[in-house]
mmCIF file of C-alpha atoms in Angstrom:
data_model
loop_
_atom_site.group_PDB
_atom_site.id
_atom_site.type_symbol
_atom_site.label_atom_id
_atom_site.label_comp_id
_atom_site.label_asym_id
_atom_site.label_seq_id
_atom_site.Cartn_x
_atom_site.Cartn_y
_atom_site.Cartn_z
ATOM 1 C CA ILE A 1 -10.729 -6.224 12.144
ATOM 2 C CA ASN A 2 -14.314 -7.561 11.215
ATOM 3 C CA ALA A 3 -16.290 -5.618 8.922
ATOM 4 C CA ASP A 4 -18.268 -3.360 11.177
ATOM 5 C CA ASN A 5 -15.064 -2.431 13.101
ATOM 6 C CA LYS A 6 -13.599 -1.176 9.882
ATOM 7 C CA VAL A 7 -16.570 1.126 9.348
ATOM 8 C CA SER A 8 -16.576 2.206 13.013
ATOM 9 C CA ILE A 9 -13.018 3.242 12.970
ATOM 10 C CA ALA A 10 -13.353 5.141 10.012
ATOM 11 C CA ALA A 11 -16.583 6.840 11.325
ATOM 12 C CA ALA A 12 -14.583 7.832 14.512
ATOM 13 C CA ASP A 13 -12.144 9.644 12.448
ATOM 14 C CA GLY A 14 -9.325 6.865 13.379
ATOM 15 C CA ILE A 15 -7.925 6.989 9.926
ATOM 16 C CA GLY A 16 -6.039 10.131 9.947
ATOM 17 C CA PRO A 17 -4.171 9.313 13.092
ATOM 18 C CA LEU A 18 -3.156 6.112 11.702
ATOM 19 C CA VAL A 19 -1.699 8.307 8.572
ATOM 20 C CA GLU A 20 -0.097 10.322 10.755
ATOM 21 C CA LEU A 21 1.809 7.477 12.859
ATOM 22 C CA ALA A 22 2.597 5.740 9.324
ATOM 23 C CA ARG A 23 4.527 9.181 8.820
ATOM 24 C CA SER A 24 6.025 10.063 11.688
ATOM 25 C CA GLY A 25 5.788 7.470 14.622
ATOM 26 C CA THR A 26 8.385 5.304 15.990
ATOM 27 C CA SER A 27 9.551 2.305 13.794
ATOM 28 C CA TYR A 28 7.231 -0.075 15.886
ATOM 29 C CA ALA A 29 4.087 2.389 15.814
ATOM 30 C CA LYS A 30 4.796 2.610 11.641
ATOM 31 C CA GLU A 31 4.935 -1.027 11.297
ATOM 32 C CA ASN A 32 1.306 -1.195 13.353
ATOM 33 C CA ALA A 33 -0.043 1.707 11.403
ATOM 34 C CA ALA A 34 0.576 0.230 7.939
ATOM 35 C CA GLY A 35 -0.796 -2.933 9.468
ATOM 36 C CA ALA A 36 -3.995 -1.394 10.560
ATOM 37 C CA LEU A 37 -4.335 0.657 7.358
ATOM 38 C CA TRP A 38 -4.052 -2.445 5.358
ATOM 39 C CA ASN A 39 -6.777 -4.089 7.078
ATOM 40 C CA LEU A 40 -8.988 -1.045 6.784
ATOM 41 C CA ALA A 41 -8.186 -0.728 3.254
ATOM 42 C CA ILE A 42 -10.126 -3.945 2.525
ATOM 43 C CA ASN A 43 -13.416 -1.661 2.743
ATOM 44 C CA ALA A 44 -13.875 0.424 -0.206
ATOM 45 C CA ASN A 45 -14.949 3.460 1.508
ATOM 46 C CA ASN A 46 -11.989 3.259 3.685
ATOM 47 C CA GLN A 47 -9.619 2.963 0.275
ATOM 48 C CA VAL A 48 -10.901 6.596 -0.516
ATOM 49 C CA ALA A 49 -10.543 8.009 3.067
ATOM 50 C CA ILE A 50 -7.097 6.522 3.425
ATOM 51 C CA ALA A 51 -6.038 8.290 0.020
ATOM 52 C CA THR A 52 -8.230 11.449 1.047
ATOM 53 C CA ALA A 53 -6.153 11.454 4.400
ATOM 54 C CA GLY A 54 -2.750 11.447 2.869
ATOM 55 C CA GLY A 55 -2.118 7.873 3.228
ATOM 56 C CA ILE A 56 -0.571 7.025 0.097
ATOM 57 C CA SER A 57 2.563 8.960 0.317
ATOM 58 C CA PRO A 58 3.757 7.411 3.867
ATOM 59 C CA LEU A 59 2.741 3.811 2.857
ATOM 60 C CA VAL A 60 4.965 4.313 -0.410
ATOM 61 C CA GLU A 61 7.892 5.643 1.863
ATOM 62 C CA LEU A 62 7.501 2.658 4.175
ATOM 63 C CA ALA A 63 7.479 0.394 1.278
ATOM 64 C CA ARG A 64 10.682 2.194 0.277
ATOM 65 C CA SER A 65 12.786 2.496 3.518
ATOM 66 C CA GLY A 66 10.757 1.085 6.163
ATOM 67 C CA THR A 67 11.510 -1.801 8.716
ATOM 68 C CA SER A 68 11.135 -5.762 6.809
ATOM 69 C CA VAL A 69 7.658 -5.571 8.686
ATOM 70 C CA ALA A 70 6.665 -2.093 7.838
ATOM 71 C CA LYS A 71 7.438 -2.930 4.097
ATOM 72 C CA GLU A 72 5.413 -5.987 4.111
ATOM 73 C CA ASN A 73 2.470 -4.144 5.957
ATOM 74 C CA ALA A 74 2.973 -1.074 3.234
ATOM 75 C CA ALA A 75 2.932 -3.256 0.357
ATOM 76 C CA ALA A 76 -0.236 -5.327 1.579
ATOM 77 C CA ALA A 77 -2.099 -1.800 2.367
ATOM 78 C CA LEU A 78 -0.964 -0.554 -1.051
ATOM 79 C CA TRP A 79 -2.245 -3.840 -2.736
ATOM 80 C CA ASN A 80 -5.676 -3.446 -1.179
ATOM 81 C CA LEU A 81 -5.687 0.209 -2.207
ATOM 82 C CA THR A 82 -4.920 -0.547 -5.604
ATOM 83 C CA ILE A 83 -8.550 -1.960 -6.145
ATOM 84 C CA ASN A 84 -9.644 1.685 -6.350
ATOM 85 C CA ALA A 85 -8.935 2.937 -9.877
ATOM 86 C CA ASP A 86 -7.984 6.606 -8.459
ATOM 87 C CA ASN A 87 -5.582 4.997 -5.895
ATOM 88 C CA THR A 88 -3.858 3.347 -8.713
ATOM 89 C CA MET A 89 -2.985 6.926 -10.267
ATOM 90 C CA ALA A 90 -2.365 8.433 -6.803
ATOM 91 C CA ILE A 91 0.203 5.610 -5.936
ATOM 92 C CA ALA A 92 1.735 6.150 -9.474
ATOM 93 C CA ALA A 93 1.938 9.782 -8.816
ATOM 94 C CA ALA A 94 3.620 9.337 -5.334
ATOM 95 C CA HIS A 95 6.334 7.214 -7.220
ATOM 96 C CA GLY A 96 5.048 3.973 -5.720
ATOM 97 C CA ILE A 97 5.940 1.794 -8.214
ATOM 98 C CA GLY A 98 9.746 1.815 -8.049
ATOM 99 C CA PRO A 99 9.583 0.632 -4.247
ATOM 100 C CA LEU A 100 7.078 -2.067 -5.075
ATOM 101 C CA VAL A 101 9.333 -3.443 -7.851
ATOM 102 C CA GLU A 102 12.257 -3.360 -5.542
ATOM 103 C CA LEU A 103 10.475 -5.311 -3.023
ATOM 104 C CA VAL A 104 9.442 -7.978 -5.804
ATOM 105 C CA ARG A 105 13.015 -8.124 -6.292
ATOM 106 C CA SER A 106 14.625 -8.173 -3.028
ATOM 107 C CA GLY A 107 11.950 -8.091 -0.330
ATOM 108 C CA THR A 108 10.959 -10.556 2.166
ATOM 109 C CA SER A 109 8.894 -13.464 0.747
ATOM 110 C CA VAL A 110 5.549 -11.608 2.083
ATOM 111 C CA ALA A 111 6.786 -8.159 0.888
ATOM 112 C CA LYS A 112 7.496 -10.038 -2.576
ATOM 113 C CA GLU A 113 3.928 -11.376 -2.757
ATOM 114 C CA TYR A 114 1.909 -8.369 -1.775
ATOM 115 C CA ALA A 115 4.050 -6.062 -3.950
ATOM 116 C CA ALA A 116 3.862 -8.508 -7.008
ATOM 117 C CA ARG A 117 -0.157 -8.306 -6.176
ATOM 118 C CA ALA A 118 -0.033 -4.548 -5.990
ATOM 119 C CA LEU A 119 1.949 -4.099 -9.240
ATOM 120 C CA TRP A 120 -0.499 -6.741 -10.936
ATOM 121 C CA ASN A 121 -3.678 -4.285 -9.899
ATOM 122 C CA LEU A 122 -1.467 -1.382 -11.001
ATOM 123 C CA SER A 123 -0.830 -2.558 -14.534
ATOM 124 C CA PHE A 124 -4.619 -2.543 -15.438
ATOM 125 C CA ASN A 125 -3.837 1.031 -16.369
ATOM 126 C CA ALA A 126 -1.963 1.527 -19.457
ATOM 127 C CA ASP A 127 0.391 4.386 -18.025
ATOM 128 C CA ASN A 128 1.220 2.260 -15.066
ATOM 129 C CA LYS A 129 2.347 -0.569 -17.360
ATOM 130 C CA VAL A 130 4.766 1.623 -19.237
ATOM 131 C CA SER A 131 6.107 2.781 -15.727
ATOM 132 C CA ILE A 132 6.602 -0.828 -14.432
ATOM 133 C CA ASN A 133 8.269 -1.599 -17.203
ATOM 134 C CA VAL A 134 10.621 1.450 -17.014
ATOM 135 C CA ALA A 135 11.145 0.427 -13.259
ATOM 136 C CA ASP A 136 12.639 -2.946 -14.817
ATOM 137 C CA GLY A 137 9.772 -4.579 -12.939
ATOM 138 C CA ILE A 138 8.907 -7.105 -15.918
ATOM 139 C CA GLY A 139 11.948 -9.118 -15.065
ATOM 140 C CA PRO A 140 11.262 -9.784 -11.233
ATOM 141 C CA LEU A 141 7.530 -10.251 -11.868
#
C-alpha cells in the first residue's frame, strides 16, 4: 500500500473495521486484517490510530492462537506498532510479550523474524526487558 493510501484508509475510518475483522472475522479475514494492519502501521499516525481503535489485543491474540499466516502478520503488525513508545507499553499490558517469545521459539521462520524484531523494540523499555526475561525470551533470541 502506498503512503497516500495508508492515510486515505485511516481518514475513511477504515482502521476500526479492520480491527473488528482481526478480532472476530473468519480465519481468512483475520489473516488479511492483520496483514492490512501491518501495512497501515508503517505510518506513525496509524500506529496511534490502531492502538486507539483497540487493535493491539486482537493482534496479540492472533500472535498467540491464529493460523500460521495470521501469526506472521500479527507479529509483523506488532513489530511496526512497537515503533511507538506508548504502544510498547500497551503491547506489554495486553500480555503480548509471551506470545511473541513463543513465536521466536516455535513459529515459522517469518513469524520468528517479526516476533524477534518486535521483542527487540519492546526491550528498549526497562520493564519490558524484565518481562522478556521472565517469559524465558532471552534464550530463543
